[in-house]
Coordinates of C-alpha atoms in Angstrom, one line a residue:
Chain A
X14 CA 180.6 143.4 69.7
X15 CA 179.3 140.1 71.2
X16 CA 176.7 140.2 73.9
X17 CA 177.0 137.4 76.2
X18 CA 173.8 136.5 77.5
X19 CA 171.9 137.8 80.3
X20 CA 172.4 141.3 81.5
X21 CA 172.4 145.0 80.7
X22 CA 171.6 145.9 77.5
X23 CA 170.6 148.9 75.8
X24 CA 166.5 148.6 75.4
X25 CA 164.3 148.0 78.0
X26 CA 164.2 144.3 78.2
X27 CA 166.7 142.2 80.3
X28 CA 167.4 138.6 80.7
X29 CA 164.9 136.2 82.1
X30 CA 166.5 133.3 81.4
X31 CA 166.6 132.6 85.1
X32 CA 163.0 131.6 85.0
X33 CA 163.3 128.8 83.2
X34 CA 161.7 125.9 84.6
X35 CA 163.5 122.4 85.9
X36 CA 163.3 120.1 83.0
X37 CA 163.5 117.1 85.1
X38 CA 159.9 117.9 86.3
X39 CA 158.9 117.2 82.6
X40 CA 160.8 114.5 81.6
X41 CA 160.2 112.8 84.9
X42 CA 156.7 113.7 84.7
X43 CA 156.0 112.3 81.1
X44 CA 157.9 109.3 81.7
X45 CA 156.1 108.2 85.2
X46 CA 152.9 108.8 83.2
X47 CA 154.1 106.3 80.6
X48 CA 155.1 103.9 83.2
X49 CA 152.2 103.6 84.8
X50 CA 150.0 103.7 81.6
X51 CA 152.1 100.6 80.4
X52 CA 151.8 99.0 83.5
X53 CA 148.7 99.0 83.5
X54 CA 147.9 98.2 79.8
X55 CA 150.3 95.0 80.7
X56 CA 147.8 93.6 83.0
X57 CA 145.4 93.2 79.7
X58 CA 148.2 91.9 77.4
X59 CA 146.7 88.8 75.4
X60 CA 148.7 85.6 75.5
X61 CA 149.2 86.7 71.7
X62 CA 150.8 89.9 72.4
X63 CA 153.1 88.3 74.4
X64 CA 154.0 85.8 72.0
X65 CA 154.1 88.4 69.6
X66 CA 157.0 90.0 71.7
X67 CA 159.0 87.2 71.5
X68 CA 157.7 85.7 74.8
X69 CA 158.8 88.9 76.9
X70 CA 156.1 90.8 78.6
X71 CA 157.3 94.0 76.6
X72 CA 154.4 96.4 78.2
X73 CA 155.0 95.3 81.9
X74 CA 159.2 95.6 81.8
X75 CA 158.9 98.7 79.5
X76 CA 156.6 100.5 82.2
X77 CA 158.5 99.3 85.0
X78 CA 161.8 100.6 83.5
X79 CA 160.1 104.0 82.3
X80 CA 158.4 104.2 85.9
X81 CA 161.9 103.8 87.6
X82 CA 163.7 106.4 85.2
X83 CA 160.9 108.7 85.6
X84 CA 160.3 108.3 89.7
X85 CA 164.4 108.8 89.2
X86 CA 164.7 111.7 87.9
X87 CA 161.9 113.3 90.0
X88 CA 163.7 111.9 93.0
X89 CA 167.0 114.2 91.6
X90 CA 164.9 116.9 91.3
X91 CA 164.0 116.6 95.0
X92 CA 167.1 115.9 96.3
X93 CA 169.2 118.3 94.5
X94 CA 166.7 121.5 93.1
X95 CA 167.8 124.3 91.0
X96 CA 168.6 127.3 93.1
X97 CA 167.5 130.8 91.8
X98 CA 170.3 133.0 91.9
X99 CA 170.0 136.6 92.3
X100 CA 170.2 138.9 89.0
X101 CA 174.1 139.3 88.1
X102 CA 174.2 142.3 85.6
X103 CA 176.5 141.7 83.0
X104 CA 177.6 138.4 83.1
X105 CA 175.8 135.1 81.8
X106 CA 173.6 133.9 84.9
X107 CA 171.2 131.3 84.8
X108 CA 169.7 128.9 87.5
X109 CA 172.4 127.4 90.0
X110 CA 173.6 124.0 88.9
X111 CA 174.2 121.8 92.0
X112 CA 176.6 119.5 90.3
X113 CA 177.1 118.3 86.8
Chain B
X10 CA 157.1 102.1 53.8
X11 CA 154.6 99.7 55.6
X12 CA 151.3 100.4 57.5
X13 CA 151.5 100.4 61.3
X14 CA 148.2 100.1 63.2
X15 CA 148.4 102.1 66.2
X16 CA 145.7 101.5 68.5
X17 CA 143.6 104.8 70.5
X18 CA 145.8 104.2 73.6
X19 CA 149.2 104.4 71.0
X20 CA 147.4 107.7 69.8
X21 CA 146.8 108.6 73.6
X22 CA 150.5 108.1 74.5
X23 CA 151.6 110.4 71.1
X24 CA 149.2 113.1 71.9
X25 CA 150.6 113.1 75.3
X26 CA 153.8 113.7 74.4
X27 CA 153.1 116.6 71.3
X28 CA 150.9 118.3 74.4
X29 CA 154.0 117.7 76.8
X30 CA 156.3 119.6 74.1
X31 CA 153.8 122.7 73.3
X32 CA 153.6 122.8 77.3
X33 CA 157.6 123.2 77.1
X34 CA 157.4 125.9 74.6
X35 CA 154.9 127.7 76.5
X36 CA 156.5 127.9 79.5
X37 CA 160.3 128.5 78.0
X38 CA 158.5 131.8 76.3
X39 CA 158.2 133.1 80.3
X40 CA 162.3 132.8 80.3
X41 CA 162.5 134.8 77.1
X42 CA 163.6 138.4 77.4
X43 CA 166.5 139.1 75.5
X44 CA 167.8 137.9 72.0
X45 CA 170.5 136.1 74.0
X46 CA 167.5 134.5 75.9
X47 CA 166.0 132.9 72.7
X48 CA 168.8 132.5 70.5
X49 CA 171.3 131.4 73.0
X50 CA 169.2 130.0 75.9
X51 CA 171.1 132.8 78.0
X52 CA 174.2 130.5 77.9
X53 CA 173.3 129.3 81.1
X54 CA 172.3 125.6 80.8
X55 CA 174.0 122.5 82.8
X56 CA 176.3 120.4 81.2
X57 CA 174.1 117.2 81.4
X58 CA 171.3 119.0 79.7
X59 CA 173.5 120.1 76.9
X60 CA 175.2 116.9 77.0
X61 CA 171.7 114.9 75.9
X62 CA 170.5 117.6 73.8
X63 CA 174.3 117.5 71.7
X64 CA 173.8 113.7 71.2
X65 CA 169.8 114.0 70.5
X66 CA 170.0 116.9 67.8
X67 CA 171.8 114.5 65.8
X68 CA 169.6 111.4 66.6
X69 CA 166.7 112.2 63.8
X70 CA 164.8 109.7 62.7
X71 CA 166.7 110.2 59.2
X72 CA 169.8 108.9 61.6
X73 CA 168.0 106.0 63.5
X74 CA 166.1 104.6 60.3
X75 CA 169.1 105.0 58.4
X76 CA 171.7 103.3 60.5
X77 CA 169.4 100.5 61.0
X78 CA 169.1 100.6 57.2
X79 CA 172.7 100.4 57.2
X80 CA 172.9 97.8 59.6
X81 CA 170.9 95.4 57.1
X82 CA 172.7 96.6 54.0
X83 CA 176.4 96.8 55.3
X84 CA 176.4 94.9 58.9
X85 CA 178.4 95.5 61.8
X86 CA 180.8 97.7 60.1
X87 CA 177.9 100.4 60.3
X88 CA 179.4 101.1 63.3
X89 CA 182.1 102.8 61.9
X90 CA 179.9 106.0 61.8
X91 CA 179.5 105.9 65.6
X92 CA 182.9 104.6 67.0
X93 CA 185.2 106.3 64.2
X94 CA 182.9 109.0 62.9
X95 CA 181.4 110.5 65.6
X96 CA 183.4 109.5 69.2
X97 CA 186.7 111.2 67.9
X98 CA 185.5 114.2 67.1
X99 CA 183.1 114.9 69.8
X100 CA 186.4 114.2 72.0
X101 CA 188.1 116.6 70.2
X102 CA 185.6 119.3 70.2
X103 CA 184.9 119.1 74.0
X104 CA 188.9 119.2 74.9
X105 CA 190.8 121.1 72.0
X106 CA 188.3 123.0 70.2
X107 CA 185.7 124.8 72.9
X108 CA 188.2 126.8 74.6
X109 CA 188.8 128.5 71.4
X110 CA 185.3 129.2 71.0
X111 CA 185.2 130.6 74.4
X112 CA 188.3 132.5 73.9
X113 CA 186.8 133.9 71.1
X114 CA 183.7 135.4 73.1
X115 CA 181.8 134.6 69.9
X116 CA 178.1 133.5 70.2
X117 CA 178.0 131.4 67.0
X118 CA 180.9 128.9 64.5
X119 CA 180.6 131.5 61.9
X120 CA 181.4 134.3 64.1
X121 CA 185.0 133.1 65.2
X122 CA 185.6 132.9 61.3
X123 CA 184.9 137.2 61.8
X124 CA 187.0 137.5 64.5
X125 CA 189.9 135.2 63.4
X126 CA 189.7 136.1 59.4
X127 CA 187.4 138.6 57.8
X128 CA 183.9 139.6 57.2
X129 CA 183.7 138.0 53.9
X130 CA 185.1 134.6 55.6
X131 CA 182.4 135.3 58.2
X132 CA 179.7 135.9 55.3
X133 CA 180.7 132.7 53.5
X134 CA 180.1 130.4 56.4
X135 CA 177.2 131.9 57.7
X136 CA 175.1 132.1 54.3
X137 CA 176.4 128.1 53.6
X138 CA 175.3 127.1 57.1
X139 CA 172.1 128.8 56.9
X140 CA 171.0 127.3 53.3
X141 CA 172.3 124.1 54.5
X142 CA 170.1 124.2 58.0
X143 CA 167.0 125.2 56.0
X144 CA 167.4 122.4 53.7
X145 CA 168.0 119.9 56.2
X146 CA 164.6 121.4 58.0
X147 CA 163.0 120.5 55.0
X148 CA 164.2 117.2 54.5
X149 CA 163.2 116.0 58.2
X150 CA 159.8 117.5 57.6
X151 CA 159.2 115.8 54.4
X152 CA 160.7 112.5 56.4
X153 CA 158.2 113.4 59.1
X154 CA 155.6 113.6 56.5
X155 CA 156.3 110.4 54.8
X156 CA 156.2 108.1 57.9
X157 CA 152.7 110.0 59.0
X158 CA 151.6 108.8 55.7
X159 CA 152.6 105.5 55.5
X160 CA 152.5 104.6 58.8
X161 CA 149.1 106.5 59.9
X162 CA 147.7 107.2 56.4
X163 CA 147.8 111.1 56.9
X164 CA 148.0 113.2 53.7
X165 CA 151.4 114.2 53.0
X166 CA 150.8 117.9 52.9
X167 CA 148.6 117.6 55.5
X168 CA 151.7 116.0 57.5
X169 CA 154.0 118.6 56.3
X170 CA 152.3 121.7 57.2
X171 CA 150.8 120.4 60.5
X172 CA 154.6 119.3 61.6
X173 CA 155.7 122.3 60.7
X174 CA 153.4 124.5 62.6
X175 CA 153.8 122.2 65.8
X176 CA 157.4 123.0 65.6
X177 CA 157.1 126.8 65.0
X178 CA 154.8 127.1 67.7
X179 CA 157.1 125.8 70.5
X180 CA 160.7 126.9 68.7
X181 CA 159.0 130.2 68.2
X182 CA 157.7 130.5 71.5
X183 CA 160.9 129.5 73.7
X184 CA 163.9 129.6 71.5
X185 CA 166.7 127.7 72.2
X186 CA 165.7 126.6 75.7
X187 CA 162.5 125.0 74.2
X188 CA 164.4 123.1 71.2
X189 CA 167.1 121.9 73.9
X190 CA 164.5 120.7 76.4
X191 CA 162.8 119.0 73.7
X192 CA 165.6 117.1 73.0
X193 CA 166.4 116.3 76.1
X194 CA 163.1 114.5 76.4
X195 CA 163.1 113.2 72.9
X196 CA 166.4 111.4 74.0
X197 CA 164.5 109.5 76.7
X198 CA 161.4 108.8 74.4
X199 CA 163.7 107.3 71.3
X200 CA 165.4 104.7 73.7
X201 CA 162.0 103.9 75.6
X202 CA 160.8 102.7 72.4
X203 CA 164.2 101.2 70.6
X204 CA 165.4 99.5 73.6
X205 CA 162.3 97.4 74.2
X206 CA 162.4 96.9 70.2
X207 CA 166.1 95.4 70.0
X208 CA 165.5 93.2 73.0
X209 CA 162.5 91.5 71.7
X210 CA 164.1 91.9 68.1
X211 CA 167.1 89.6 69.4
X212 CA 164.8 87.1 71.7
X213 CA 162.5 86.9 68.4
X214 CA 165.8 85.3 66.4
X215 CA 166.9 83.3 68.9
X216 CA 169.7 85.1 70.8
X217 CA 172.7 86.7 69.8
X218 CA 174.6 83.7 68.7
X219 CA 171.7 82.6 66.7
X220 CA 171.5 86.1 65.0
X221 CA 175.4 86.0 64.5
X222 CA 174.7 82.4 62.7
X223 CA 171.9 83.5 60.5
X224 CA 173.9 86.8 59.5
X225 CA 176.6 84.6 58.1
X226 CA 174.4 82.8 55.9
X227 CA 172.9 86.2 54.2
X228 CA 174.7 87.8 51.6
X229 CA 176.9 89.7 54.5
X230 CA 178.6 86.7 55.0
X231 CA 181.1 86.4 57.9
X232 CA 182.4 89.7 57.5
X233 CA 178.9 91.4 57.8
X234 CA 179.7 90.6 61.7
X235 CA 182.8 92.3 61.8
X236 CA 183.6 96.1 62.0
X237 CA 187.3 95.7 60.5
X238 CA 187.6 92.4 58.9
X239 CA 188.2 92.6 54.9
X240 CA 188.7 96.4 55.0
X241 CA 192.4 95.9 54.2
X242 CA 193.7 97.6 51.2
X243 CA 193.0 95.4 48.1
X244 CA 191.3 92.9 50.4
X245 CA 190.7 89.5 48.5
X246 CA 187.2 89.2 50.8
X247 CA 185.9 92.5 51.1
X248 CA 183.7 93.9 53.9
X249 CA 180.3 94.7 52.7
X250 CA 181.0 98.3 53.9
X251 CA 183.0 98.9 50.7
X252 CA 185.6 101.2 52.2
X253 CA 189.0 99.9 53.2
X254 CA 190.8 101.2 56.5
X255 CA 192.2 104.2 55.1
X256 CA 189.0 105.4 53.5
X257 CA 187.3 104.5 57.3
X258 CA 189.7 105.9 59.1
X259 CA 190.8 109.2 57.3
X260 CA 187.7 110.0 55.1
X261 CA 185.1 109.0 57.5
X262 CA 186.8 109.4 60.6
X263 CA 188.6 112.5 60.2
X264 CA 187.7 114.5 57.3
X265 CA 183.9 114.4 57.1
X266 CA 183.6 113.3 61.1
X267 CA 185.5 116.2 62.7
X268 CA 184.0 118.7 59.9
X269 CA 180.4 117.8 61.3
X270 CA 181.0 117.2 64.8
X271 CA 183.5 120.5 65.5
X272 CA 182.1 123.3 63.3
X273 CA 178.5 122.5 62.5
X274 CA 176.5 125.3 64.6
X275 CA 173.2 122.9 65.1
X276 CA 175.8 120.9 67.2
X277 CA 178.2 123.4 68.5
X278 CA 175.2 125.7 69.7
X279 CA 174.1 123.2 72.1
X280 CA 177.6 123.3 73.9
X281 CA 177.9 126.9 73.7
X282 CA 174.5 127.6 75.2
X283 CA 176.0 125.6 78.4
X284 CA 176.7 127.6 81.4
X285 CA 180.5 128.4 81.5
X286 CA 183.5 126.9 79.9
X287 CA 183.7 123.8 81.7
X288 CA 180.4 122.5 81.3
X289 CA 180.7 123.6 77.4
X290 CA 183.6 121.3 77.3
X291 CA 181.8 118.6 78.7
X292 CA 178.7 118.5 76.7
X293 CA 180.2 116.7 73.6
X294 CA 181.9 114.5 76.2
X295 CA 179.0 113.4 78.1
X296 CA 177.2 113.1 74.5
X297 CA 180.0 110.7 73.3
X298 CA 178.9 107.9 76.1
X299 CA 175.7 107.2 74.9
X300 CA 176.7 107.6 71.4
X301 CA 178.9 104.5 71.5
X302 CA 176.0 102.5 72.7
X303 CA 173.3 103.7 70.2
X304 CA 174.3 101.3 67.8
X305 CA 173.0 98.5 70.0
X306 CA 169.5 99.7 69.1
X307 CA 169.7 100.5 65.3
X308 CA 172.5 98.3 64.0
X309 CA 171.1 95.2 65.9
X310 CA 167.6 95.8 64.6
X311 CA 168.6 96.0 61.2
X312 CA 170.6 92.7 61.4
X313 CA 167.7 91.0 63.1
X314 CA 165.1 92.7 60.0
X315 CA 167.5 91.4 57.5
X316 CA 167.6 87.6 58.9
X317 CA 164.0 87.4 60.2
X318 CA 162.0 89.0 57.0
X319 CA 161.8 87.0 54.2
X320 CA 163.0 89.1 50.8
X321 CA 164.2 92.2 52.9
X322 CA 166.4 94.5 51.3
X323 CA 165.7 92.9 47.5
X324 CA 163.2 94.5 45.1
X325 CA 160.2 92.0 46.0
X326 CA 160.6 92.9 49.7
X327 CA 160.4 95.5 51.9
X328 CA 163.0 98.5 51.5
X329 CA 166.2 98.7 54.1
X330 CA 164.9 101.8 55.5
X331 CA 162.1 99.9 56.5
X332 CA 163.8 97.8 59.3
X333 CA 162.4 99.4 62.1
X334 CA 159.0 100.4 61.5
X335 CA 158.8 96.4 60.0
X336 CA 160.1 95.2 63.4
X337 CA 157.7 97.6 65.5
X338 CA 155.0 96.0 63.6
X339 CA 155.8 92.5 64.1
X340 CA 157.1 92.5 67.6
X341 CA 155.1 95.6 69.6
X342 CA 151.9 95.1 71.3
X343 CA 149.8 98.0 71.8
X344 CA 151.3 100.3 74.5
X345 CA 155.2 100.1 73.9
X346 CA 154.2 100.6 70.2
X347 CA 152.8 103.7 71.0
X348 CA 155.9 104.4 72.6
X349 CA 158.0 103.3 69.9
X350 CA 156.2 105.3 67.2
X351 CA 156.0 108.8 69.5
X352 CA 160.1 108.3 69.9
X353 CA 160.0 108.3 65.9
X354 CA 158.1 111.3 65.9
X355 CA 160.4 112.8 68.5
X356 CA 163.3 112.3 66.5
X357 CA 162.0 113.7 63.6
X358 CA 160.2 116.9 65.4
X359 CA 164.1 117.3 66.7
X360 CA 165.8 117.6 63.5
X361 CA 163.4 120.0 62.3
X362 CA 163.8 122.0 65.7
X363 CA 167.7 121.8 66.1
X364 CA 168.2 123.2 62.6
X365 CA 165.5 125.8 62.8
X366 CA 167.0 127.2 66.0
X367 CA 170.2 127.2 64.9
X368 CA 169.3 129.0 61.9
X369 CA 167.4 131.5 63.4
X370 CA 170.9 132.1 65.6
X371 CA 173.0 132.5 62.6
X372 CA 170.6 134.6 60.6
X373 CA 170.1 137.1 63.3
X374 CA 173.7 137.4 64.8
X375 CA 176.0 136.7 61.9
X376 CA 173.8 138.6 59.1
X377 CA 171.0 140.5 60.4
X378 CA 173.1 142.1 63.3
X379 CA 176.6 143.0 61.8
X380 CA 175.7 143.7 58.4
X381 CA 172.0 144.2 57.4
X382 CA 170.5 146.0 60.5
X383 CA 173.3 147.3 62.4
X384 CA 173.1 148.6 65.9
X385 CA 169.7 148.8 66.8
X386 CA 167.8 147.6 70.4
X387 CA 168.1 143.9 71.5
X388 CA 164.5 143.6 71.6
X389 CA 164.5 144.5 67.6
X390 CA 166.8 141.9 67.4
X391 CA 165.1 139.4 69.5
X392 CA 161.7 140.1 67.4
X393 CA 164.4 139.3 64.2
X394 CA 164.8 136.0 65.9
X395 CA 161.5 135.1 66.0
X396 CA 160.8 136.1 62.4
X397 CA 163.6 134.2 61.2
X398 CA 162.1 131.3 62.7
X399 CA 158.6 132.0 61.1
X400 CA 160.6 132.3 57.9
X401 CA 162.6 129.7 58.0
X402 CA 159.9 127.2 58.8
X403 CA 157.9 128.6 55.9
X404 CA 160.6 127.9 53.8
X405 CA 161.4 124.4 55.0
X406 CA 158.0 123.6 54.4
X407 CA 158.4 124.7 50.7
X408 CA 161.4 122.7 50.6
X409 CA 159.9 119.8 51.9
X410 CA 157.3 120.3 49.3
X411 CA 159.9 120.1 46.7
X412 CA 161.1 116.8 48.1
X413 CA 158.3 115.5 47.8
X414 CA 158.1 115.9 44.3
X415 CA 162.2 115.9 43.4
X416 CA 163.2 113.5 46.3
X417 CA 166.5 112.7 44.2
X418 CA 167.6 116.0 44.0
X419 CA 167.2 116.6 47.7
X420 CA 169.1 113.9 48.6
X421 CA 171.8 115.0 46.2
X422 CA 171.6 118.8 48.1
X423 CA 172.1 117.1 51.4
X424 CA 174.9 114.9 50.4
X425 CA 176.6 117.7 48.8
X426 CA 176.0 120.1 51.8
X427 CA 177.5 117.3 54.1
X428 CA 181.2 117.3 51.9
X429 CA 181.3 121.1 53.1
X430 CA 181.8 120.1 56.6
X431 CA 185.3 119.0 55.3
X432 CA 186.8 122.5 54.0
X433 CA 185.1 124.2 57.1
X434 CA 186.8 122.0 59.1
X435 CA 190.5 122.5 57.1
X436 CA 189.6 126.4 57.5
X437 CA 189.1 126.5 61.4
X438 CA 192.1 123.9 62.1
X439 CA 194.4 126.5 59.8
X440 CA 192.8 129.5 61.8
X441 CA 193.3 127.8 65.3
X442 CA 196.5 126.3 65.0
X443 CA 198.7 128.3 62.3
X444 CA 199.1 131.7 63.5
X445 CA 200.3 133.0 60.2
X446 CA 197.1 132.1 58.2
X447 CA 195.9 135.2 56.5
X448 CA 192.3 137.1 56.4
X449 CA 192.1 136.5 53.1
X450 CA 194.1 133.0 52.9
X451 CA 190.9 131.9 55.3
X452 CA 188.3 133.0 52.9
X453 CA 189.9 132.0 49.6
X454 CA 190.6 128.5 51.2
X455 CA 187.2 128.1 52.1
X456 CA 185.5 129.4 49.1
X457 CA 188.1 127.2 47.3
X458 CA 187.1 123.8 49.3
X459 CA 183.4 124.4 48.7
X460 CA 183.6 125.1 45.0
X461 CA 186.1 121.8 44.5
X462 CA 183.8 119.7 47.0
X463 CA 181.1 120.7 44.4
X464 CA 182.8 119.9 41.6
X465 CA 184.4 116.5 42.7
X466 CA 180.9 116.0 43.8
X467 CA 179.3 116.6 40.5
X468 CA 181.9 114.4 38.8
X469 CA 181.0 111.8 40.8
X470 CA 177.3 112.0 40.2
X471 CA 177.4 112.3 36.7
X472 CA 179.5 109.4 36.3
X473 CA 182.5 111.0 35.3
X474 CA 184.6 109.0 38.3
X475 CA 183.0 106.1 40.1
X476 CA 184.4 103.8 42.6
X477 CA 182.9 100.7 44.1
X478 CA 180.9 102.5 47.0
X479 CA 178.8 105.4 47.6
X480 CA 180.4 106.0 50.9
X481 CA 184.0 105.5 49.4
X482 CA 182.8 108.0 46.9
X483 CA 181.8 110.6 49.7
X484 CA 185.3 110.3 51.2
X485 CA 187.0 111.1 48.3
X486 CA 184.7 114.3 48.0
X487 CA 185.1 115.5 51.1
X488 CA 189.1 114.8 51.2
X489 CA 189.4 116.6 47.9
X490 CA 187.7 119.7 49.9
X491 CA 189.7 119.6 52.3
X492 CA 193.0 119.0 50.7
X493 CA 192.3 122.0 48.0
X494 CA 191.2 124.2 51.1
X495 CA 194.4 123.8 52.9
X496 CA 196.4 124.3 49.6
X497 CA 194.7 127.4 48.3
X498 CA 194.8 128.7 52.2
X499 CA 198.6 128.4 52.3
X500 CA 199.4 129.8 49.1
X501 CA 197.3 132.7 49.5
X502 CA 198.5 133.4 53.0
X503 CA 201.8 133.6 51.3
X504 CA 201.1 136.5 49.4
X505 CA 198.7 138.6 51.6
X506 CA 199.6 140.6 54.6
X507 CA 199.6 138.6 57.4
X508 CA 196.8 139.0 60.5
X509 CA 198.1 141.4 63.5
X510 CA 199.6 139.0 66.3
X511 CA 197.8 141.3 69.0
X512 CA 194.6 140.8 67.8
X513 CA 194.5 137.0 67.3
X514 CA 196.9 136.3 70.4
X515 CA 194.1 134.9 72.4
X516 CA 192.0 132.8 69.9
X517 CA 194.8 130.8 68.4
X518 CA 196.9 127.7 70.1
X519 CA 199.7 129.0 72.0
X520 CA 201.4 127.3 75.2
X521 CA 200.2 130.7 77.2
X522 CA 196.8 129.9 75.9
X523 CA 196.6 126.4 76.8
X524 CA 198.3 127.2 80.3
X525 CA 195.7 129.7 81.1
X526 CA 192.8 127.1 80.8
X527 CA 191.2 126.7 84.4
X528 CA 191.8 123.4 85.8
X529 CA 188.7 121.7 87.0
X530 CA 188.5 121.1 90.9
X531 CA 186.4 117.7 90.7
X532 CA 188.4 115.2 89.1
X533 CA 185.5 113.5 87.5
X534 CA 184.8 116.6 85.6
X535 CA 188.0 116.9 83.8
X536 CA 187.5 117.0 80.1
X537 CA 190.5 114.9 79.5
X538 CA 189.6 112.2 81.8
X539 CA 185.7 112.3 80.5
X540 CA 187.4 112.4 77.0
X541 CA 190.1 109.6 77.4
X542 CA 187.7 107.0 79.0
X543 CA 185.3 107.6 76.3
X544 CA 187.9 107.1 74.0
X545 CA 189.3 104.0 75.4
X546 CA 185.8 102.3 75.8
X547 CA 186.0 103.0 72.1
X548 CA 189.1 101.3 71.5
X549 CA 187.8 98.6 73.4
X550 CA 184.5 97.7 71.5
X551 CA 186.4 98.4 68.2
X552 CA 188.6 95.2 69.0
X553 CA 185.6 93.4 70.2
X554 CA 184.2 93.7 67.4
X555 CA 186.8 93.8 64.6

């Protein structure tokens, strides 16, 4: 007898998976923070740091890249938010996903 | 391994990551109400998340450091592990096998064997998997502690215990959702460290053509730049990978890789946690695209390390495994260095978490619930899941400590268990596509495959058999296990009662079942399209780097 995810069951518990937060917030948030930190750090990059990185300003470019991805993810979350579905008993309910 | 000298800023970046992961565990805990929430993430996740988790769960640091080491040791042919040894199997899982798992309405890979064959087969697979999951979790913990010790000077045992406690905290709280969310985060962090490293590494040696030129002047020679050149049978000038194309395609590409990617529950669990069949099918397909490109950030640094670092890979210099840490030390300024270190830790962490999260599901749903403690309430099984998480991590800690004293044994055990993927795959294929395979055929075939694989393995280890390269030896071991499984399954099937056709009608291949699969309305979600494109890209890459 298999138990397919959310729904009614013996015992008092019911599924709470619909409360799961949006990971895009965390990923976007952390990457943005990292990006800002690296960008700020890059202003202090000494010439030997830059020479070490084969002449590329690694902190600067990585910071920019992380910022772009982080903000992009937050923007995606803004544009296509998770919508909480009404609880459906007996089915594998979960956060409604707008696409993909 | 060599010492890195992270600055205070780098440590802060690392600490931020750890806090974030703990936060994921803390907030994911709110979403756990049933055992299915904890063990299966409620089977509710969107495909992009499960897809990234799928590729990430395999992107442990042993994979990253190891592939860079292989790049330095074997050259460009290392890409076979990705383009031949992973992507086709991932596509097969998504397009062909997922519908079987769903039609059988199973929550885990071993459970499929219960539905298709019988309980002994179920238990055999579940137990073998559980042991291997704990083993791999322990090895990852040990490897993580080694890195902590070597790179940052932290005591080995302290490193093991603290890392284990950390994983326990976030997996024990939020279960599979925590693990999967952690894997998604890890994916981005790893790339954030490796991409700058690879770019700087190539620039450091003067660009791609300079790198290629320098590689040809190492022991790898010109074949070191080619994936297929020198892999003809009995080639006069052999490719450094030491195997011919038959061994590569059939051994690595078919038996070993299909076995791992299609039946290893640590991976398949990520697909089964998706919100519906379409998302589950797309999970490994979505994962295949980054998988095609990962060699760019592992194999290339390996080659750079080989040409740029004096005495690399020799007894007087650094070991092959030091490729990425050595480049990190040489090239990365404080800042990006912190990100790269965080990426390494993230990947080790996820290697432990993926195995622990699949372990607790298999033990709870495949051993405790059907056999050991039947008919209890769901909250009992939820508590069981949490308890298994604790016990599993404790055992993994002991395994890690054992590994520190008997490292060679751990390597043997890991290699041994990877051989088992081959007979498991054989049994699944027989179960899915050969209607008449009987229950006892399934069991005895699987057992025979496991035993013969082990026997062949030990014969190679003790030197009774030997071949040119370790990779080729693994292909042979897996091949023997695969073939023996099939032969014994068919023989036993011939002399045991056939399965009841009605009972298995839904879960074996048939034209009716195939026709009843729902068509995805959106064209870019069609599994065949997604899978076809990634396979075509793989072929193109193979041709370009042949």
